[in-house]
Amino acid sequence: MTDTHTTPPKSARSDLRFIIIGAGMSGILSAIKLREAGLDFAIYEKADRLGGTWRENTYAGITCDVPSHFYSFSFALNPDWSRQFSPGAEIQTYFEDVAQRYKIAEEIQFGKEVTGAAFENGRWQIELSDGSTDVGDFLIAATGVLHHPAYPAIEGLDEFEGPTFHSARWHHDVSLAGKRVGLIGTGSTAIQITSAVIDEVQGLSVFQRTAQWIMPVPNADFSNEERAEFRRNPESMQTLRDQVNRSFTDGFANVLGDAESPIIRAIHDACEANLENSVKDPELREKLRPNYRAACKRLIMSGDFYDAIQRPNASLVTERIERAEKSGLRTQDGTLHELDVLILATGFRVDQFVRPMQVRGRSGVLLDEAWRQGPFAYMSMMVPEFPNFFMLNGPNSPVGNFSLIEVAELQFEYVLRVVDQVRSGTCREISPSREAMERFDAERRKAAETTIWNTGCNSWYLDAEGLPTAWPFTFDRFREEMGRPCLEDHDLR
Ligand code: NA7
């Protein structure tokens, strides 16, 4: 970090206190890293259990689409992952175990939702749902990306008489065995649900609004011998993690910004060959063929979806849903699809970030106001006039088919470097300057234009104007930026 700003020396601080909001993956990470750095923190979680995404999503077939050894903390590798891609429940157990081992679990204040945070008199004043308050020098929003379920606006939805639930609010008391199940959506979630339930349901109607490219990725078990070897020789896990990290970086995250990259074209060809080779019925194949390029939407990894959707008890409905009725969904061609259960795998509201929490920066300015045109963040984490405030996996973070654990770990390196400026007494408050924010955002928006996400499809990567919001540069650049914050871009007081 280079220091060219001249600010009057202030005294070094050993009493800094952090407020962490959320005890999902990035909240647990923050607590572990702060403790390691000898810094004091409070961690608030609105639910009664840690785990974030993995606590909330318990749908049939839930699996992480990033390989297990890469979707693990770099400092807490896990020899016991059962498969190449872990089931959600295993990931939940992993986070609970890590939080126990690092003695973070006992610090988490459960059932306490942070409703407001205001930067007043140089500190963050926090309001909680139970009426209590707290104060900290730094605020870390570890509030997740895909958190608020998006419900479809389908006329008459509440008239349907069978159980209806969102994939992120799975009703475990509803058995699907022998039932006629309707599934709305063809995102990663719906694809996983399809493969998981096809054997038990009487019929599965998948309502597809947009076809998806599917990368054929098998999910093999780790054998007992492999797991024993990971345990005996942890370095082998490290090597595996490094290899996956490198191949996801070079073979994906580094090239998403260049829609013309030969790697992206090869991914497209692999998905197209998968469709051609796996789906026998030409009519079904055409229904499943997207009219945009692979990786424009988040790429779906599945080794068994095409098999599942070709089963005799599966049907792919591509007619638009007109309305829900007592006994099912009616499509625009007039057909009533009779159903016993309706599952909404319709995704999340991705522009919420820290909301509905009210965050006020200097002079009482509301984050909602600053974000009137849509969320943004300098280097994916910080906002001008919101000093000593960081969002992990925040706006403009790299979110495309990559390990969000790796992203949060890199972001936290940045956080600690910035915090050092306050700890050492260089300043008391730090936030990006408006000028740096504008420069970063202009560069980001320009780079977003040539990304694969901007090649003519609709997805949760796009903002209200249709421009991709995710980190549009290479992932290697993200690593570099996180490793060396540019102090000149910050306003130090
Ligand atoms: P996604 O990827 O946002 O997928 C949501 C799906 O639901 C998608 O196929 C949508 O179609 C469909 N959808 C949404 N609203 C409607 C309505 N009103 N009618 C019909 N179809 C609708 O969410 P997922 O939960 O699958 O995955 C989220 C992330 O979790 C994933 O990317 C991984 O990171 C893990 P569309 O394509 O918009 O036409």
GROMACS .gro file of N, CA and C in nm, residues 90-209:
model
  360
   90GLU      N    1  -2.380  -3.112   0.350
   90GLU     CA    2  -2.241  -3.135   0.391
   90GLU      C    3  -2.168  -3.001   0.409
   91ILE      N    4  -2.202  -2.906   0.322
   91ILE     CA    5  -2.139  -2.774   0.332
   91ILE      C    6  -2.185  -2.704   0.459
   92GLN      N    7  -2.314  -2.718   0.490
   92GLN     CA    8  -2.367  -2.660   0.613
   92GLN      C    9  -2.293  -2.718   0.735
   93THR      N   10  -2.276  -2.849   0.735
   93THR     CA   11  -2.205  -2.915   0.846
   93THR      C   12  -2.060  -2.866   0.854
   94TYR      N   13  -2.000  -2.848   0.736
   94TYR     CA   14  -1.861  -2.799   0.731
   94TYR      C   15  -1.849  -2.661   0.797
   95PHE      N   16  -1.941  -2.569   0.762
   95PHE     CA   17  -1.933  -2.435   0.822
   95PHE      C   18  -1.957  -2.441   0.973
   96GLU      N   19  -2.050  -2.527   1.015
   96GLU     CA   20  -2.076  -2.538   1.159
   96GLU      C   21  -1.951  -2.592   1.229
   97ASP      N   22  -1.888  -2.689   1.165
   97ASP     CA   23  -1.768  -2.748   1.222
   97ASP      C   24  -1.653  -2.646   1.230
   98VAL      N   25  -1.633  -2.571   1.120
   98VAL     CA   26  -1.525  -2.471   1.120
   98VAL      C   27  -1.552  -2.366   1.229
   99ALA      N   28  -1.678  -2.322   1.239
   99ALA     CA   29  -1.712  -2.220   1.339
   99ALA      C   30  -1.688  -2.272   1.481
  100GLN      N   31  -1.710  -2.401   1.501
  100GLN     CA   32  -1.681  -2.461   1.633
  100GLN      C   33  -1.531  -2.465   1.657
  101ARG      N   34  -1.459  -2.521   1.558
  101ARG     CA   35  -1.315  -2.540   1.576
  101ARG      C   36  -1.243  -2.409   1.600
  102TYR      N   37  -1.289  -2.304   1.532
  102TYR     CA   38  -1.222  -2.174   1.547
  102TYR      C   39  -1.286  -2.091   1.658
  103LYS      N   40  -1.373  -2.155   1.733
  103LYS     CA   41  -1.439  -2.092   1.848
  103LYS      C   42  -1.511  -1.961   1.811
  104ILE      N   43  -1.575  -1.965   1.695
  104ILE     CA   44  -1.652  -1.850   1.650
  104ILE      C   45  -1.799  -1.870   1.685
  105ALA      N   46  -1.842  -1.998   1.682
  105ALA     CA   47  -1.984  -2.028   1.703
  105ALA      C   48  -2.034  -1.964   1.833
  106GLU      N   49  -1.952  -1.971   1.938
  106GLU     CA   50  -1.997  -1.919   2.067
  106GLU      C   51  -2.005  -1.765   2.070
  107GLU      N   52  -1.944  -1.702   1.971
  107GLU     CA   53  -1.948  -1.555   1.966
  107GLU      C   54  -2.072  -1.503   1.894
  108ILE      N   55  -2.134  -1.590   1.814
  108ILE     CA   56  -2.243  -1.541   1.729
  108ILE      C   57  -2.366  -1.509   1.813
  109GLN      N   58  -2.420  -1.390   1.793
  109GLN     CA   59  -2.543  -1.352   1.863
  109GLN      C   60  -2.660  -1.380   1.770
  110PHE      N   61  -2.725  -1.494   1.795
  110PHE     CA   62  -2.833  -1.540   1.708
  110PHE      C   63  -2.964  -1.467   1.738
  111GLY      N   64  -3.050  -1.470   1.636
  111GLY     CA   65  -3.183  -1.411   1.655
  111GLY      C   66  -3.177  -1.260   1.666
  112LYS      N   67  -3.066  -1.201   1.619
  112LYS     CA   68  -3.054  -1.055   1.628
  112LYS      C   69  -3.030  -1.000   1.489
  113GLU      N   70  -3.130  -0.934   1.439
  113GLU     CA   71  -3.118  -0.876   1.305
  113GLU      C   72  -3.073  -0.730   1.318
  114VAL      N   73  -2.969  -0.695   1.243
  114VAL     CA   74  -2.928  -0.556   1.241
  114VAL      C   75  -3.025  -0.483   1.149
  115THR      N   76  -3.096  -0.384   1.205
  115THR     CA   77  -3.197  -0.314   1.126
  115THR      C   78  -3.145  -0.180   1.075
  116GLY      N   79  -3.048  -0.124   1.147
  116GLY     CA   80  -2.995   0.005   1.104
  116GLY      C   81  -2.850   0.021   1.148
  117ALA      N   82  -2.775   0.097   1.069
  117ALA     CA   83  -2.636   0.128   1.104
  117ALA      C   84  -2.609   0.270   1.057
  118ALA      N   85  -2.555   0.352   1.146
  118ALA     CA   86  -2.530   0.491   1.108
  118ALA      C   87  -2.390   0.531   1.153
  119PHE      N   88  -2.317   0.598   1.064
  119PHE     CA   89  -2.183   0.644   1.098
  119PHE      C   90  -2.196   0.782   1.163
  120GLU      N   91  -2.182   0.785   1.296
  120GLU     CA   92  -2.199   0.909   1.370
  120GLU      C   93  -2.082   0.928   1.465
  121ASN      N   94  -2.032   1.048   1.473
  121ASN     CA   95  -1.918   1.080   1.560
  121ASN      C   96  -1.802   0.982   1.540
  122GLY      N   97  -1.779   0.946   1.415
  122GLY     CA   98  -1.661   0.865   1.383
  122GLY      C   99  -1.676   0.717   1.412
  123ARG      N  100  -1.798   0.673   1.450
  123ARG     CA  101  -1.815   0.530   1.477
  123ARG      C  102  -1.948   0.480   1.420
  124TRP      N  103  -1.958   0.351   1.404
  124TRP     CA  104  -2.082   0.291   1.353
  124TRP      C  105  -2.175   0.260   1.470
  125GLN      N  106  -2.291   0.321   1.467
  125GLN     CA  107  -2.394   0.298   1.570
  125GLN      C  108  -2.494   0.198   1.511
  126ILE      N  109  -2.512   0.088   1.580
  126ILE     CA  110  -2.591  -0.022   1.525
  126ILE      C  111  -2.723  -0.037   1.601
  127GLU      N  112  -2.831  -0.057   1.527
  127GLU     CA  113  -2.961  -0.087   1.590
  127GLU      C  114  -3.001  -0.228   1.557
  128LEU      N  115  -3.053  -0.298   1.657
  128LEU     CA  116  -3.092  -0.438   1.638
  128LEU      C  117  -3.241  -0.457   1.655
  129SER      N  118  -3.290  -0.568   1.599
  129SER     CA  119  -3.435  -0.594   1.598
  129SER      C  120  -3.494  -0.605   1.738
  130ASP      N  121  -3.412  -0.643   1.836
  130ASP     CA  122  -3.467  -0.657   1.972
  130ASP      C  123  -3.461  -0.526   2.050
  131GLY      N  124  -3.429  -0.418   1.979
  131GLY     CA  125  -3.427  -0.287   2.044
  131GLY      C  126  -3.292  -0.250   2.103
  132SER      N  127  -3.198  -0.344   2.106
  132SER     CA  128  -3.067  -0.313   2.162
  132SER      C  129  -2.980  -0.240   2.060
  133THR      N  130  -2.867  -0.191   2.105
  133THR     CA  131  -2.776  -0.116   2.018
  133THR      C  132  -2.633  -0.162   2.041
  134ASP      N  133  -2.546  -0.126   1.952
  134ASP     CA  134  -2.404  -0.157   1.969
  134ASP      C  135  -2.326  -0.048   1.895
  135VAL      N  136  -2.196  -0.045   1.919
  135VAL     CA  137  -2.111   0.055   1.854
  135VAL      C  138  -1.984  -0.012   1.809
  136GLY      N  139  -1.938   0.023   1.690
  136GLY     CA  140  -1.811  -0.032   1.641
  136GLY      C  141  -1.737   0.070   1.557
  137ASP      N  142  -1.609   0.045   1.536
  137ASP     CA  143  -1.529   0.134   1.451
  137ASP      C  144  -1.542   0.096   1.304
  138PHE      N  145  -1.563  -0.032   1.281
  138PHE     CA  146  -1.576  -0.083   1.144
  138PHE      C  147  -1.704  -0.165   1.133
  139LEU      N  148  -1.762  -0.160   1.011
  139LEU     CA  149  -1.883  -0.237   0.986
  139LEU      C  150  -1.857  -0.329   0.867
  140ILE      N  151  -1.882  -0.457   0.887
  140ILE     CA  152  -1.863  -0.553   0.779
  140ILE      C  153  -1.997  -0.618   0.747
  141ALA      N  154  -2.046  -0.591   0.626
  141ALA     CA  155  -2.172  -0.653   0.583
  141ALA      C  156  -2.139  -0.784   0.514
  142ALA      N  157  -2.171  -0.892   0.583
  142ALA     CA  158  -2.148  -1.026   0.527
  142ALA      C  159  -2.285  -1.086   0.503
  143THR      N  160  -2.366  -1.011   0.426
  143THR     CA  161  -2.509  -1.040   0.419
  143THR      C  162  -2.551  -1.123   0.298
  144GLY      N  163  -2.453  -1.166   0.218
  144GLY     CA  164  -2.485  -1.260   0.110
  144GLY      C  165  -2.534  -1.195  -0.018
  145VAL      N  166  -2.535  -1.273  -0.123
  145VAL     CA  167  -2.575  -1.222  -0.254
  145VAL      C  168  -2.715  -1.274  -0.290
  146LEU      N  169  -2.730  -1.405  -0.288
  146LEU     CA  170  -2.858  -1.466  -0.329
  146LEU      C  171  -2.935  -1.501  -0.202
  147HIS      N  172  -3.005  -1.402  -0.151
  147HIS     CA  173  -3.065  -1.420  -0.019
  147HIS      C  174  -3.216  -1.402  -0.019
  148HIS      N  175  -3.263  -1.304  -0.096
  148HIS     CA  176  -3.407  -1.274  -0.094
  148HIS      C  177  -3.475  -1.346  -0.211
  149PRO      N  178  -3.558  -1.446  -0.183
  149PRO     CA  179  -3.623  -1.520  -0.292
  149PRO      C  180  -3.703  -1.427  -0.384
  150ALA      N  181  -3.698  -1.456  -0.513
  150ALA     CA  182  -3.782  -1.382  -0.609
  150ALA      C  183  -3.902  -1.469  -0.640
  151TYR      N  184  -4.021  -1.413  -0.618
  151TYR     CA  185  -4.144  -1.488  -0.647
  151TYR      C  186  -4.200  -1.441  -0.780
  152PRO      N  187  -4.246  -1.533  -0.861
  152PRO     CA  188  -4.298  -1.493  -0.993
  152PRO      C  189  -4.434  -1.426  -0.980
  153ALA      N  190  -4.458  -1.327  -1.065
  153ALA     CA  191  -4.588  -1.259  -1.063
  153ALA      C  192  -4.683  -1.337  -1.155
  154ILE      N  193  -4.734  -1.448  -1.105
  154ILE     CA  194  -4.826  -1.530  -1.186
  154ILE      C  195  -4.967  -1.510  -1.132
  155GLU      N  196  -5.054  -1.471  -1.221
  155GLU     CA  197  -5.192  -1.443  -1.181
  155GLU      C  198  -5.253  -1.569  -1.118
  156GLY      N  199  -5.323  -1.548  -1.010
  156GLY     CA  200  -5.397  -1.657  -0.946
  156GLY      C  201  -5.312  -1.757  -0.869
  157LEU      N  202  -5.188  -1.720  -0.843
  157LEU     CA  203  -5.098  -1.816  -0.778
  157LEU      C  204  -5.154  -1.869  -0.645
  158ASP      N  205  -5.223  -1.781  -0.572
  158ASP     CA  206  -5.276  -1.827  -0.443
  158ASP      C  207  -5.407  -1.906  -0.458
  159GLU      N  208  -5.455  -1.918  -0.581
  159GLU     CA  209  -5.575  -2.001  -0.602
  159GLU      C  210  -5.541  -2.150  -0.614
  160PHE      N  211  -5.417  -2.179  -0.649
  160PHE     CA  212  -5.377  -2.319  -0.664
  160PHE      C  213  -5.392  -2.389  -0.528
  161GLU      N  214  -5.456  -2.506  -0.529
  161GLU     CA  215  -5.492  -2.568  -0.401
  161GLU      C  216  -5.382  -2.655  -0.340
  162GLY      N  217  -5.284  -2.694  -0.420
  162GLY     CA  218  -5.177  -2.779  -0.366
  162GLY      C  219  -5.071  -2.694  -0.297
  163PRO      N  220  -4.978  -2.762  -0.227
  163PRO     CA  221  -4.868  -2.687  -0.165
  163PRO      C  222  -4.784  -2.616  -0.272
  164THR      N  223  -4.747  -2.493  -0.242
  164THR     CA  224  -4.663  -2.413  -0.333
  164THR      C  225  -4.549  -2.356  -0.251
  165PHE      N  226  -4.428  -2.375  -0.294
  165PHE     CA  227  -4.316  -2.315  -0.218
  165PHE      C  228  -4.199  -2.283  -0.308
  166HIS      N  229  -4.120  -2.186  -0.263
  166HIS     CA  230  -3.998  -2.144  -0.333
  166HIS      C  231  -3.887  -2.245  -0.299
  167SER      N  232  -3.797  -2.265  -0.392
  167SER     CA  233  -3.687  -2.361  -0.369
  167SER      C  234  -3.605  -2.327  -0.244
  168ALA      N  235  -3.597  -2.197  -0.212
  168ALA     CA  236  -3.518  -2.157  -0.094
  168ALA      C  237  -3.600  -2.165   0.035
  169ARG      N  238  -3.725  -2.207   0.023
  169ARG     CA  239  -3.812  -2.224   0.141
  169ARG      C  240  -3.877  -2.362   0.130
  170TRP      N  241  -3.796  -2.463   0.110
  170TRP     CA  242  -3.844  -2.599   0.082
  170TRP      C  243  -3.933  -2.651   0.194
  171HIS      N  244  -4.044  -2.711   0.155
  171HIS     CA  245  -4.134  -2.767   0.257
  171HIS      C  246  -4.103  -2.916   0.272
  172HIS      N  247  -4.027  -2.948   0.374
  172HIS     CA  248  -3.985  -3.088   0.391
  172HIS      C  249  -4.100  -3.178   0.435
  173ASP      N  250  -4.207  -3.115   0.480
  173ASP     CA  251  -4.322  -3.197   0.521
  173ASP      C  252  -4.409  -3.236   0.401
  174VAL      N  253  -4.377  -3.187   0.285
  174VAL     CA  254  -4.455  -3.223   0.165
  174VAL      C  255  -4.380  -3.332   0.089
  175SER      N  256  -4.441  -3.450   0.085
  175SER     CA  257  -4.377  -3.560   0.011
  175SER      C  258  -4.409  -3.544  -0.137
  176LEU      N  259  -4.309  -3.566  -0.221
  176LEU     CA  260  -4.332  -3.556  -0.366
  176LEU      C  261  -4.357  -3.693  -0.427
  177ALA      N  262  -4.343  -3.795  -0.344
  177ALA     CA  263  -4.355  -3.933  -0.396
  177ALA      C  264  -4.493  -3.955  -0.458
  178GLY      N  265  -4.493  -4.000  -0.583
  178GLY     CA  266  -4.618  -4.033  -0.651
  178GLY      C  267  -4.702  -3.913  -0.688
  179LYS      N  268  -4.646  -3.793  -0.677
  179LYS     CA  269  -4.725  -3.670  -0.704
  179LYS      C  270  -4.696  -3.615  -0.844
  180ARG      N  271  -4.792  -3.531  -0.890
  180ARG     CA  272  -4.770  -3.457  -1.014
  180ARG      C  273  -4.712  -3.321  -0.973
  181VAL      N  274  -4.585  -3.304  -1.006
  181VAL     CA  275  -4.513  -3.186  -0.955
  181VAL      C  276  -4.486  -3.089  -1.069
  182GLY      N  277  -4.512  -2.962  -1.043
  182GLY     CA  278  -4.478  -2.856  -1.138
  182GLY      C  279  -4.355  -2.783  -1.086
  183LEU      N  280  -4.263  -2.756  -1.174
  183LEU     CA  281  -4.139  -2.689  -1.134
  183LEU      C  282  -4.120  -2.570  -1.227
  184ILE      N  283  -4.122  -2.448  -1.171
  184ILE     CA  284  -4.103  -2.330  -1.256
  184ILE      C  285  -3.958  -2.288  -1.251
  185GLY      N  286  -3.894  -2.275  -1.368
  185GLY     CA  287  -3.757  -2.230  -1.375
  185GLY      C  288  -3.666  -2.337  -1.433
  186THR      N  289  -3.557  -2.289  -1.491
  186THR     CA  290  -3.453  -2.381  -1.541
  186THR      C  291  -3.315  -2.325  -1.508
  187GLY      N  292  -3.302  -2.261  -1.391
  187GLY     CA  293  -3.171  -2.218  -1.343
  187GLY      C  294  -3.101  -2.337  -1.279
  188SER      N  295  -2.984  -2.312  -1.219
  188SER     CA  296  -2.907  -2.420  -1.155
  188SER      C  297  -2.993  -2.497  -1.056
  189THR      N  298  -3.077  -2.423  -0.983
  189THR     CA  299  -3.159  -2.485  -0.880
  189THR      C  300  -3.258  -2.584  -0.941
  190ALA      N  301  -3.334  -2.538  -1.040
  190ALA     CA  302  -3.437  -2.624  -1.101
  190ALA      C  303  -3.373  -2.746  -1.166
  191ILE      N  304  -3.257  -2.727  -1.225
  191ILE     CA  305  -3.188  -2.839  -1.293
  191ILE      C  306  -3.153  -2.945  -1.188
  192GLN      N  307  -3.104  -2.901  -1.073
  192GLN     CA  308  -3.067  -2.997  -0.968
  192GLN      C  309  -3.192  -3.066  -0.911
  193ILE      N  310  -3.298  -2.988  -0.894
  193ILE     CA  311  -3.422  -3.047  -0.839
  193ILE      C  312  -3.474  -3.154  -0.936
  194THR      N  313  -3.472  -3.122  -1.065
  194THR     CA  314  -3.523  -3.216  -1.165
  194THR      C  315  -3.455  -3.352  -1.151
  195SER      N  316  -3.322  -3.351  -1.148
  195SER     CA  317  -3.248  -3.478  -1.140
  195SER      C  318  -3.276  -3.550  -1.008
  196ALA      N  319  -3.297  -3.472  -0.902
  196ALA     CA  320  -3.314  -3.533  -0.770
  196ALA      C  321  -3.452  -3.597  -0.750
  197VAL      N  322  -3.555  -3.539  -0.813
  197VAL     CA  323  -3.690  -3.588  -0.779
  197VAL      C  324  -3.752  -3.678  -0.886
  198ILE      N  325  -3.689  -3.684  -1.002
  198ILE     CA  326  -3.755  -3.752  -1.115
  198ILE      C  327  -3.792  -3.898  -1.084
  199ASP      N  328  -3.710  -3.964  -1.003
  199ASP     CA  329  -3.737  -4.105  -0.973
  199ASP      C  330  -3.858  -4.125  -0.883
  200GLU      N  331  -3.891  -4.026  -0.803
  200GLU     CA  332  -3.998  -4.049  -0.706
  200GLU      C  333  -4.133  -3.991  -0.746
  201VAL      N  334  -4.133  -3.894  -0.836
  201VAL     CA  335  -4.261  -3.829  -0.867
  201VAL      C  336  -4.340  -3.910  -0.970
  202GLN      N  337  -4.470  -3.887  -0.970
  202GLN     CA  338  -4.550  -3.954  -1.075
  202GLN      C  339  -4.524  -3.882  -1.209
  203GLY      N  340  -4.523  -3.750  -1.200
  203GLY     CA  341  -4.496  -3.672  -1.320
  203GLY      C  342  -4.428  -3.542  -1.282
  204LEU      N  343  -4.334  -3.496  -1.366
  204LEU     CA  344  -4.268  -3.367  -1.339
  204LEU      C  345  -4.284  -3.280  -1.463
  205SER      N  346  -4.350  -3.165  -1.445
  205SER     CA  347  -4.363  -3.069  -1.554
  205SER      C  348  -4.268  -2.953  -1.524
  206VAL      N  349  -4.167  -2.940  -1.609
  206VAL     CA  350  -4.070  -2.831  -1.590
  206VAL      C  351  -4.112  -2.716  -1.681
  207PHE      N  352  -4.146  -2.602  -1.620
  207PHE     CA  353  -4.190  -2.486  -1.696
  207PHE      C  354  -4.068  -2.400  -1.728
  208GLN      N  355  -4.028  -2.404  -1.854
  208GLN     CA  356  -3.905  -2.335  -1.897
  208GLN      C  357  -3.940  -2.205  -1.969
  209ARG      N  358  -3.888  -2.095  -1.916
  209ARG     CA  359  -3.908  -1.967  -1.987
  209ARG      C  360  -3.793  -1.946  -2.086
   0.00000   0.00000   0.00000
